[in-house]
Short mmCIF file of C-alpha atoms in Angstrom, two decimals:
data_model
loop_
_atom_site.label_atom_id
_atom_site.label_comp_id
_atom_site.label_asym_id
_atom_site.label_seq_id
_atom_site.Cartn_x
_atom_site.Cartn_y
_atom_site.Cartn_z
CA MET A 1 -24.25 8.17 -5.88
CA PRO A 2 -23.24 9.74 -9.21
CA ASP A 3 -23.96 7.95 -12.47
CA ILE A 4 -21.19 7.50 -15.03
CA ILE A 5 -21.80 8.43 -18.68
CA LEU A 6 -19.32 7.41 -21.37
CA VAL A 7 -19.77 9.50 -24.51
CA LYS A 8 -18.84 7.70 -27.74
CA PRO A 9 -16.45 5.25 -26.14
CA GLN A 10 -14.50 3.38 -28.81
CA MET A 11 -13.17 0.14 -27.35
CA GLY A 12 -15.26 -2.45 -25.57
CA GLU A 13 -12.21 -3.13 -23.39
CA ASN A 14 -12.47 0.33 -21.90
CA ILE A 15 -16.19 0.06 -21.27
CA GLY A 16 -15.54 -3.19 -19.41
CA ALA A 17 -12.61 -1.76 -17.45
CA ALA A 18 -14.66 1.31 -16.52
CA ALA A 19 -17.47 -0.92 -15.23
CA ARG A 20 -15.00 -2.97 -13.23
CA ALA A 21 -13.65 0.22 -11.65
CA MET A 22 -17.17 1.37 -10.78
CA ALA A 23 -17.97 -2.00 -9.21
CA ASN A 24 -14.78 -1.87 -7.16
CA PHE A 25 -15.99 1.27 -5.46
CA GLY A 26 -19.70 0.68 -5.38
CA LEU A 27 -21.01 2.76 -8.29
CA THR A 28 -23.81 1.03 -10.17
CA ASN A 29 -25.26 3.08 -13.05
CA LEU A 30 -23.44 3.30 -16.36
CA LYS A 31 -24.83 5.03 -19.44
CA LEU A 32 -23.28 4.68 -22.87
CA VAL A 33 -23.82 7.22 -25.61
CA ALA A 34 -23.32 5.78 -29.11
CA PRO A 35 -20.56 3.25 -28.30
CA ARG A 36 -18.55 2.77 -31.49
CA ASP A 37 -18.21 -1.01 -31.18
CA GLY A 38 -21.81 -1.54 -30.10
CA TRP A 39 -23.30 -2.95 -26.95
CA PRO A 40 -23.03 -5.57 -25.52
CA SER A 41 -19.62 -6.74 -26.70
CA ASP A 42 -17.38 -9.65 -25.79
CA SER A 43 -14.43 -7.38 -25.09
CA ALA A 44 -16.47 -5.33 -22.64
CA THR A 45 -17.72 -8.44 -20.86
CA ALA A 46 -14.23 -9.93 -20.63
CA ASN A 47 -12.72 -6.78 -19.16
CA ALA A 48 -15.54 -6.25 -16.69
CA VAL A 49 -14.68 -9.59 -14.99
CA GLY A 50 -18.27 -9.98 -13.82
CA ALA A 51 -19.15 -6.38 -13.04
CA PHE A 52 -22.13 -6.40 -15.44
CA GLU A 53 -23.65 -9.49 -13.89
CA ASP A 54 -24.63 -8.31 -10.44
CA ILE A 55 -23.48 -4.78 -9.94
CA VAL A 56 -23.38 -2.38 -12.86
CA ASN A 57 -26.53 -1.60 -14.88
CA VAL A 58 -26.06 -0.31 -18.41
CA GLU A 59 -28.34 1.85 -20.54
CA VAL A 60 -27.54 2.95 -24.07
CA PHE A 61 -28.51 6.35 -25.56
CA ASN A 62 -28.18 7.96 -28.96
CA SER A 63 -27.32 11.44 -27.75
CA VAL A 64 -25.71 13.10 -24.76
CA LYS A 65 -28.76 15.30 -24.40
CA ASP A 66 -30.96 12.25 -23.88
CA ALA A 67 -28.50 10.65 -21.50
CA VAL A 68 -28.30 13.69 -19.22
CA ALA A 69 -31.99 14.59 -19.32
CA LEU A 70 -32.95 13.50 -15.82
CA TYR A 71 -30.03 14.78 -13.76
CA HIS A 72 -30.01 17.86 -11.60
CA CYS A 73 -26.32 18.47 -12.10
CA VAL A 74 -23.80 17.12 -14.64
CA TYR A 75 -20.01 17.26 -14.43
CA ALA A 76 -17.88 16.99 -17.57
CA THR A 77 -14.33 15.63 -17.30
CA THR A 78 -11.82 17.43 -19.48
CA ALA A 79 -8.04 17.44 -19.60
CA ARG A 80 -7.65 20.83 -21.24
CA PRO A 81 -9.21 24.20 -20.50
CA ARG A 82 -12.31 25.12 -22.46
CA ASP A 83 -13.55 28.48 -23.55
CA MET A 84 -16.65 28.24 -21.44
CA ARG A 85 -17.46 29.99 -18.23
CA LYS A 86 -18.02 27.00 -16.01
CA GLN A 87 -16.63 26.21 -12.63
CA VAL A 88 -13.60 23.86 -12.81
CA PHE A 89 -13.28 21.37 -9.95
CA THR A 90 -10.58 18.97 -8.90
CA PRO A 91 -11.91 15.42 -8.32
CA VAL A 92 -11.74 16.07 -4.57
CA ASP A 93 -13.89 19.20 -4.73
CA ALA A 94 -16.24 17.80 -7.35
CA VAL A 95 -16.95 14.75 -5.22
CA GLY A 96 -17.42 16.90 -2.14
CA ASN A 97 -20.00 18.84 -4.11
CA ILE A 98 -21.68 15.68 -5.39
CA ILE A 99 -22.01 14.34 -1.87
CA GLU A 100 -23.65 17.58 -0.74
CA GLN A 101 -25.95 17.44 -3.73
CA GLN A 102 -27.04 13.90 -3.04
CA SER A 103 -27.79 14.80 0.55
CA SER A 104 -30.32 17.27 -0.87
CA HIS A 105 -31.68 14.59 -3.23
CA GLN A 106 -30.14 15.91 -6.41
CA ASN A 107 -29.17 13.36 -9.04
CA THR A 108 -25.72 13.82 -10.49
CA ALA A 109 -23.76 12.32 -13.37
CA ILE A 110 -20.19 12.53 -14.61
CA LEU A 111 -19.48 12.63 -18.35
CA PHE A 112 -16.36 11.09 -19.87
CA GLY A 113 -15.37 11.51 -23.51
CA GLY A 114 -14.06 8.89 -25.93
CA GLU A 115 -10.51 7.59 -25.96
CA ARG A 116 -9.16 9.70 -28.80
CA ALA A 117 -10.29 13.24 -28.21
CA GLY A 118 -12.41 13.38 -25.06
CA LEU A 119 -15.63 15.36 -24.94
CA ASP A 120 -16.36 17.86 -27.68
CA ASN A 121 -17.45 21.38 -26.82
CA ASP A 122 -21.13 20.65 -27.44
CA ASP A 123 -21.03 17.84 -24.88
CA VAL A 124 -19.25 20.01 -22.33
CA ALA A 125 -21.84 22.72 -22.90
CA LEU A 126 -24.51 20.33 -21.60
CA ALA A 127 -22.76 20.08 -18.23
CA GLN A 128 -22.91 22.57 -15.39
CA ASN A 129 -19.40 22.03 -14.11
CA ILE A 130 -16.01 20.75 -15.23
CA ILE A 131 -13.69 18.27 -13.52
CA THR A 132 -9.99 18.34 -14.42
CA PHE A 133 -7.51 15.84 -12.94
CA PRO A 134 -4.47 17.39 -11.26
CA THR A 135 -1.97 15.26 -13.19
CA ASN A 136 1.69 15.89 -13.82
CA PRO A 137 1.71 18.70 -16.43
CA ASP A 138 4.50 16.92 -18.29
CA PHE A 139 2.55 13.69 -18.48
CA SER A 140 -1.12 14.30 -18.17
CA SER A 141 -2.92 11.75 -20.30
CA LEU A 142 -5.12 9.37 -18.29
CA ASN A 143 -6.96 6.64 -20.10
CA LEU A 144 -10.72 6.42 -19.98
CA ALA A 145 -11.04 3.57 -17.49
CA GLN A 146 -8.39 5.12 -15.23
CA SER A 147 -10.32 8.38 -15.09
CA VAL A 148 -13.47 6.48 -14.13
CA LEU A 149 -11.48 4.55 -11.53
CA LEU A 150 -10.10 7.70 -9.90
CA LEU A 151 -13.47 9.37 -9.61
CA SER A 152 -15.08 6.18 -8.30
CA TYR A 153 -12.31 5.83 -5.74
CA GLU A 154 -12.59 9.48 -4.73
CA TYR A 155 -16.34 9.13 -4.27
CA HIS A 156 -15.93 6.02 -2.17
CA ARG A 157 -13.16 7.60 -0.13
CA GLN A 158 -15.13 10.69 0.78
CA ASN A 159 -18.36 8.84 1.28
CA ASN A 160 -16.75 6.40 3.72
CA GLN A 161 -14.51 8.73 5.65
CA ASN A 162 -15.88 7.68 8.96
CA LEU A 163 -14.88 4.06 8.56
CA ALA A 164 -12.24 2.87 10.97
CA ALA A 165 -8.87 3.56 9.46
CA PHE A 166 -7.09 0.76 11.20
CA VAL A 167 -8.04 -2.87 11.42
CA PRO A 168 -5.68 -5.02 13.41
CA THR A 169 -5.02 -8.39 11.84
CA GLY A 170 -4.29 -11.59 13.67
CA LYS A 171 -6.44 -12.99 16.38
CA SER A 172 -4.07 -13.27 19.32
CA ASP A 173 -4.49 -11.12 22.36
CA ILE A 174 -2.10 -8.37 23.28
CA ALA A 175 0.18 -9.44 26.12
CA THR A 176 -0.41 -8.00 29.55
CA GLN A 177 2.30 -5.88 31.16
CA GLU A 178 2.86 -8.76 33.56
CA GLU A 179 3.66 -11.22 30.76
CA LEU A 180 5.83 -8.65 29.06
CA ASN A 181 7.73 -7.71 32.20
CA GLU A 182 8.31 -11.33 33.12
CA PHE A 183 10.12 -11.71 29.82
CA LEU A 184 11.98 -8.40 30.10
CA ASP A 185 13.12 -9.19 33.64
CA ARG A 186 14.36 -12.60 32.57
CA LEU A 187 16.17 -11.10 29.56
CA GLU A 188 17.88 -8.62 31.89
CA THR A 189 18.95 -11.41 34.24
CA GLU A 190 20.39 -13.48 31.43
CA LEU A 191 22.17 -10.48 29.91
CA ASP A 192 23.68 -9.79 33.33
CA LYS A 193 24.94 -13.36 33.59
CA LYS A 194 26.63 -12.96 30.22
CA LYS A 195 28.17 -9.64 31.26
CA PHE A 196 26.32 -7.72 28.55
CA PHE A 197 26.19 -4.53 30.64
CA ARG A 198 29.86 -3.79 30.89
CA ASN A 199 29.42 -0.24 32.04
CA ASN A 200 27.44 0.29 35.22
CA ASP A 201 26.81 3.97 34.49
CA MET A 202 25.11 3.14 31.23
CA ARG A 203 23.22 0.16 32.57
CA PRO A 204 19.94 1.90 33.50
CA THR A 205 19.77 3.72 30.16
CA MET A 206 20.51 0.56 28.21
CA ILE A 207 17.84 -1.35 30.09
CA ARG A 208 15.31 1.38 29.46
CA ASN A 209 16.14 1.39 25.77
CA ILE A 210 15.88 -2.39 25.49
CA ARG A 211 12.52 -2.36 27.25
CA ALA A 212 11.28 0.43 25.03
CA MET A 213 12.27 -1.18 21.78
CA ILE A 214 10.70 -4.50 22.65
CA SER A 215 7.55 -3.23 24.28
CA ARG A 216 6.55 -0.58 21.81
CA SER A 217 5.26 -3.03 19.20
CA ASP A 218 2.21 -4.24 21.13
CA LEU A 219 3.33 -7.86 21.33
CA THR A 220 0.68 -10.52 21.66
CA ASN A 221 0.96 -13.08 24.44
CA GLN A 222 1.92 -15.67 21.82
CA GLU A 223 4.72 -13.40 20.63
CA VAL A 224 5.99 -12.96 24.18
CA LYS A 225 6.07 -16.76 24.46
CA THR A 226 8.07 -16.85 21.24
CA PHE A 227 10.55 -14.36 22.70
CA GLN A 228 10.77 -16.51 25.85
CA GLY A 229 11.39 -19.59 23.71
CA MET A 230 14.08 -17.88 21.65
CA LEU A 231 15.80 -16.70 24.80
CA SER A 232 15.78 -20.24 26.24
CA ALA A 233 17.21 -21.61 23.02
CA LEU A 234 19.91 -18.98 22.66
CA ILE A 235 21.25 -19.41 26.19
CA GLY A 236 21.28 -23.15 25.60
CA ASN A 237 18.49 -24.25 27.94
CA LYS A 238 16.63 -27.41 27.20
CA ILE A 239 13.53 -26.55 25.19
CA GLN A 240 10.46 -27.57 27.13
CA LYS A 241 8.36 -30.23 25.43
CA MET B 1 8.23 10.16 -2.63
CA PRO B 2 7.62 6.45 -2.29
CA ASP B 3 9.19 4.00 -4.73
CA ILE B 4 7.04 1.38 -6.41
CA ILE B 5 8.17 -2.28 -6.44
CA LEU B 6 6.39 -4.82 -8.62
CA VAL B 7 7.10 -8.36 -7.45
CA LYS B 8 7.05 -10.95 -10.23
CA PRO B 9 4.80 -9.00 -12.56
CA GLN B 10 3.67 -11.20 -15.42
CA MET B 11 2.59 -9.00 -18.32
CA GLY B 12 4.67 -6.25 -19.84
CA GLU B 13 1.39 -4.40 -20.48
CA ASN B 14 0.86 -4.01 -16.77
CA ILE B 15 4.41 -2.84 -16.11
CA GLY B 16 3.88 -0.19 -18.77
CA ALA B 17 0.47 0.83 -17.46
CA ALA B 18 1.85 1.04 -13.91
CA ALA B 19 4.67 3.30 -15.11
CA ARG B 20 2.17 5.48 -16.95
CA ALA B 21 0.11 5.83 -13.77
CA MET B 22 3.22 6.76 -11.78
CA ALA B 23 4.18 9.38 -14.36
CA ASN B 24 0.66 10.86 -14.30
CA PHE B 25 1.10 11.66 -10.62
CA GLY B 26 4.79 12.37 -10.44
CA LEU B 27 6.30 9.16 -9.02
CA THR B 28 9.62 8.29 -10.63
CA ASN B 29 11.26 5.15 -9.23
CA LEU B 30 10.07 1.71 -10.29
CA LYS B 31 11.74 -1.54 -9.23
CA LEU B 32 10.91 -4.86 -10.83
CA VAL B 33 11.59 -8.17 -9.10
CA ALA B 34 11.94 -11.08 -11.53
CA PRO B 35 9.50 -9.88 -14.22
CA ARG B 36 8.18 -13.00 -15.96
CA ASP B 37 8.35 -11.60 -19.48
CA GLY B 38 11.72 -9.95 -18.95
CA TRP B 39 12.79 -6.36 -19.13
CA PRO B 40 12.64 -4.24 -21.24
CA SER B 41 9.72 -5.44 -23.34
CA ASP B 42 7.81 -3.99 -26.28
CA SER B 43 4.49 -4.40 -24.52
CA ALA B 44 5.70 -2.44 -21.49
CA THR B 45 7.05 0.34 -23.68
CA ALA B 46 3.83 0.54 -25.72
CA ASN B 47 1.62 0.77 -22.64
CA ALA B 48 3.82 3.31 -20.90
CA VAL B 49 3.15 5.81 -23.73
CA GLY B 50 6.48 7.51 -23.08
CA ALA B 51 6.67 7.26 -19.28
CA PHE B 52 10.00 5.40 -19.42
CA GLU B 53 11.63 8.03 -21.62
CA ASP B 54 11.79 11.02 -19.33
CA ILE B 55 10.09 10.26 -16.08
CA VAL B 56 10.18 6.74 -14.66
CA ASN B 57 13.49 5.01 -13.89
CA VAL B 58 13.51 1.22 -13.73
CA GLU B 59 15.79 -1.14 -11.85
CA VAL B 60 15.51 -4.93 -11.95
CA PHE B 61 16.23 -7.23 -8.97
CA ASN B 62 16.32 -10.98 -8.46
CA SER B 63 14.76 -11.02 -5.02
CA VAL B 64 12.39 -8.94 -2.94
CA LYS B 65 14.95 -8.86 -0.17
CA ASP B 66 17.47 -7.15 -2.45
CA ALA B 67 14.85 -4.76 -3.79
CA VAL B 68 13.80 -3.56 -0.33
CA ALA B 69 17.27 -3.48 1.22
CA LEU B 70 17.73 0.27 1.40
CA TYR B 71 14.31 1.43 2.56
CA HIS B 72 13.43 2.46 6.06
CA CYS B 73 9.85 1.38 5.76
CA VAL B 74 8.10 -0.91 3.29
CA TYR B 75 4.35 -1.22 2.70
CA ALA B 76 2.88 -4.39 1.18
CA THR B 77 -0.41 -4.17 -0.74
CA THR B 78 -2.69 -7.13 -0.09
CA ALA B 79 -6.35 -7.75 -0.84
CA ARG B 80 -6.93 -10.39 1.78
CA PRO B 81 -6.08 -10.52 5.47
CA ARG B 82 -2.87 -12.24 6.47
CA ASP B 83 -2.08 -14.03 9.66
CA MET B 84 0.64 -11.61 10.53
CA ARG B 85 0.42 -8.89 13.09
CA LYS B 86 1.18 -5.88 11.01
CA GLN B 87 -0.63 -2.61 10.94
CA VAL B 88 -3.18 -2.47 8.11
CA PHE B 89 -3.63 0.92 6.47
CA THR B 90 -6.09 2.30 3.98
CA PRO B 91 -4.37 4.08 1.07
CA VAL B 92 -5.32 7.40 2.69
CA ASP B 93 -3.66 6.60 6.00
CA ALA B 94 -0.69 4.83 4.42
CA VAL B 95 0.06 7.85 2.29
CA GLY B 96 -0.35 10.14 5.28
CA ASN B 97 2.22 8.02 7.05
CA ILE B 98 4.55 7.99 4.05
CA ILE B 99 4.43 11.78 3.83
CA GLU B 100 5.30 12.06 7.52
CA GLN B 101 8.11 9.57 7.03
CA GLN B 102 9.58 11.46 4.11
CA SER B 103 9.54 14.64 6.13
CA SER B 104 11.85 12.85 8.56
CA HIS B 105 14.02 11.63 5.67
CA GLN B 106 12.90 8.02 5.68
CA ASN B 107 12.84 6.19 2.36
CA THR B 108 9.69 4.26 1.70
CA ALA B 109 8.53 1.76 -0.89
CA ILE B 110 5.24 0.09 -1.76
CA LEU B 111 5.22 -3.57 -2.84
CA PHE B 112 2.70 -4.92 -5.33
CA GLY B 113 2.35 -8.63 -6.13
CA GLY B 114 1.93 -10.25 -9.53
CA GLU B 115 -1.34 -10.37 -11.45
CA ARG B 116 -2.43 -13.84 -10.53
CA ALA B 117 -1.97 -14.22 -6.82
CA GLY B 118 -0.50 -11.04 -5.39
CA LEU B 119 2.29 -11.11 -2.85
CA ASP B 120 3.13 -14.35 -1.12
CA ASN B 121 3.47 -14.46 2.64
CA ASP B 122 7.26 -14.34 2.57
CA ASP B 123 7.13 -11.11 0.58
CA VAL B 124 4.60 -9.61 2.98
CA ALA B 125 6.81 -10.62 5.90
CA LEU B 126 9.54 -8.34 4.54
CA ALA B 127 7.25 -5.32 4.88
CA GLN B 128 6.48 -3.38 8.05
CA ASN B 129 2.93 -2.45 7.15
CA ILE B 130 0.07 -3.55 4.98
CA ILE B 131 -2.12 -1.49 2.66
CA THR B 132 -5.54 -2.83 1.77
CA PHE B 133 -7.84 -1.00 -0.62
CA PRO B 134 -11.31 -0.31 0.75
CA THR B 135 -13.06 -1.82 -2.25
CA ASN B 136 -16.58 -3.15 -2.50
CA PRO B 137 -16.48 -6.47 -0.59
CA ASP B 138 -18.60 -8.06 -3.31
CA PHE B 139 -16.23 -6.97 -6.03
CA SER B 140 -12.80 -6.35 -4.68
CA SER B 141 -10.29 -7.31 -7.35
CA LEU B 142 -8.24 -4.39 -8.62
CA ASN B 143 -5.76 -4.98 -11.37
CA LEU B 144 -2.08 -4.29 -10.85
CA ALA B 145 -1.84 -1.02 -12.77
CA GLN B 146 -5.04 0.27 -11.18
CA SER B 147 -3.65 -0.34 -7.71
CA VAL B 148 -0.51 1.56 -8.63
CA LEU B 149 -2.64 4.35 -10.09
CA LEU B 150 -4.73 4.73 -6.94
CA LEU B 151 -1.75 4.95 -4.64
CA SER B 152 0.03 7.35 -6.98
CA TYR B 153 -3.08 9.52 -7.11
CA GLU B 154 -3.52 9.39 -3.36
CA TYR B 155 0.11 10.41 -2.85
CA HIS B 156 -0.22 13.30 -5.26
CA ARG B 157 -3.51 14.38 -3.71
CA GLN B 158 -2.19 14.50 -0.15
CA ASN B 159 1.20 15.85 -1.05
CA ASN B 160 -0.39 18.86 -2.68
CA GLN B 161 -2.64 19.77 0.18
CA ASN B 162 -1.51 22.34 2.65
CA LEU B 163 -0.60 19.88 5.33
CA ALA B 164 -0.23 21.09 8.85
CA ALA B 165 3.42 21.29 9.76
CA PHE B 166 4.55 18.01 11.19
CA VAL B 167 7.60 17.72 13.35
CA PRO B 168 8.92 14.20 13.75
CA THR B 169 10.02 13.29 17.22
CA GLY B 170 13.24 11.55 18.05
CA LYS B 171 16.47 12.09 16.22
CA SER B 172 17.79 8.59 15.69
CA ASP B 173 17.76 7.14 12.23
CA ILE B 174 15.42 4.32 11.42
CA ALA B 175 17.31 1.19 10.41
CA THR B 176 17.28 0.22 6.75
CA GLN B 177 15.84 -3.12 5.70
CA GLU B 178 19.37 -4.29 5.04
CA GLU B 179 20.46 -3.64 8.64
CA LEU B 180 17.29 -5.21 9.95
CA ASN B 181 17.52 -8.29 7.72
CA GLU B 182 21.15 -8.81 8.60
CA PHE B 183 20.09 -9.16 12.22
CA LEU B 184 17.03 -11.29 11.44
CA ASP B 185 19.08 -13.64 9.23
CA ARG B 186 21.67 -14.01 11.95
CA LEU B 187 18.99 -14.64 14.58
CA GLU B 188 17.53 -17.36 12.36
CA THR B 189 20.94 -18.98 11.91
CA GLU B 190 21.62 -19.00 15.64
CA LEU B 191 18.16 -20.35 16.44
CA ASP B 192 18.77 -23.12 13.90
CA LYS B 193 22.05 -24.02 15.57
CA LYS B 194 20.23 -24.29 18.88
CA LYS B 195 17.48 -26.46 17.35
CA PHE B 196 14.83 -23.89 18.16
CA PHE B 197 12.68 -24.89 15.18
CA ARG B 198 11.80 -28.41 16.21
CA ASN B 199 9.04 -28.81 13.69
CA ASN B 200 9.96 -28.32 10.03
CA ASP B 201 6.35 -27.77 8.96
CA MET B 202 5.95 -24.84 11.31
CA ARG B 203 9.37 -23.37 10.57
CA PRO B 204 8.37 -20.93 7.79
CA THR B 205 5.41 -19.61 9.79
CA MET B 206 7.49 -19.22 12.92
CA ILE B 207 10.18 -17.37 11.01
CA ARG B 208 7.63 -15.04 9.47
CA ASN B 209 6.09 -14.34 12.84
CA ILE B 210 9.45 -13.65 14.46
CA ARG B 211 10.36 -11.27 11.63
CA ALA B 212 7.00 -9.54 11.90
CA MET B 213 7.16 -9.03 15.64
CA ILE B 214 10.66 -7.60 15.54
CA SER B 215 10.35 -5.48 12.42
CA ARG B 216 7.05 -3.81 13.09
CA SER B 217 8.35 -1.41 15.69
CA ASP B 218 10.44 0.81 13.37
CA LEU B 219 13.73 0.03 15.06
CA THR B 220 16.49 2.61 14.78
CA ASN B 221 19.89 1.50 13.58
CA GLN B 222 21.16 1.89 17.15
CA GLU B 223 18.43 -0.45 18.36
CA VAL B 224 19.31 -3.03 15.74
CA LYS B 225 22.90 -2.84 17.01
CA THR B 226 21.57 -3.41 20.52
CA PHE B 227 19.69 -6.50 19.32
CA GLN B 228 22.88 -7.74 17.63
CA GLY B 229 24.81 -7.14 20.84
CA MET B 230 22.24 -8.98 22.98
CA LEU B 231 22.30 -11.90 20.56
CA SER B 232 26.10 -12.08 20.73
CA ALA B 233 25.99 -12.00 24.51
CA LEU B 234 23.25 -14.61 24.84
CA ILE B 235 24.96 -17.15 22.60
CA GLY B 236 28.14 -16.58 24.56
CA ASN B 237 30.25 -14.80 21.96
CA LYS B 238 32.95 -12.48 23.14
CA ILE B 239 31.56 -8.98 23.29
CA GLN B 240 33.52 -6.72 20.98
CA LYS B 241 35.32 -3.94 22.78
#
């Protein structure tokens, strides 16, 4: 996975929030270059809500050059275009690239600049590639921790694409067609008794529509029992004990 | 595009940061339900860094039910599993769904709970679907503004891909939450009259389950009318000509 490098971050709060974001999405290595308010700091610890304890390792460096020394490829995040001939990636494409690189055992890191002015040109020059977020051009400023969050999320998203997209909640079993039809037949009978189907021509269509709207939601057997119970109550039958 | 609804947000800072995140990725409608620190607030304005001036519109509501009334489909964000049978989406799949829904002119909204405890079960019951973030199971807590940021980013990301043309099937209009809730409220009243809820302890759970099982199938407004008509017939009301 990529390492995260914060270059001259100013506020401990943002270091903590960045670490929290990394921990949320499973990134574990954070490097700090010359943090203005020092390291460790109470504000960083408070905002990390535990991320530094078990998950995120921190190393501190004096220069960007030292911090990036051991990587095969470094990406610099910038909001504005730079005068350098480097490839500019969206987060999606950058992460796709990073995942390919890690599959060939290359170590990668992503550089983020400080809160006020971002990375300076000398820092960007130490990177091979640039990442720019596709934000609203009329409102493009992302804060430091948010930028770290988005790249962490994007990494996790692409790295876990094969996970099941849909997890059913609830433990009840889906009703069988028999249970469902028993209810639908009974509903039809009761509606007939109450003269619900006034028009015999429309009757088959109405019945089909009623069956479709009730059966398309994959009712559980407990839910079918609930429908049965509601029907009994509404037509005024004694509720069974 | 989906609207964002914050339910009982506590800190103005987070309302502001959520609005900033929306503005970054082009979302424009924010609804607040009973914000603890009121609205507007200096802390919200400061943290929005201008998002409220040109981009994000805010409306304030007293109840979730009022806030969701006019949507065709509502997604509730939750971190933990609920005992309700609703479809659980990742942000990726939820946004895919939302983009399909908007192409068939359905209005959608995403509900976010307050900072301390998230959405309560009654709020979740008012939604058709659930979104859960695929965070690190050992470190899953995302703050409110970060959750809004990730969904806003995900929406922007997918909405700017060249999606394969999608043609929605069926021409009927999906019922709004208002139409659906009108029926569900009436059903509850009639079941009360018939003493369906024998056990007061179980009543809230039963009501939530009934709402979930009826609302999760994306009923059209014609189908809601059919449910209303069946209810009238079953309780023995005169059928309107």
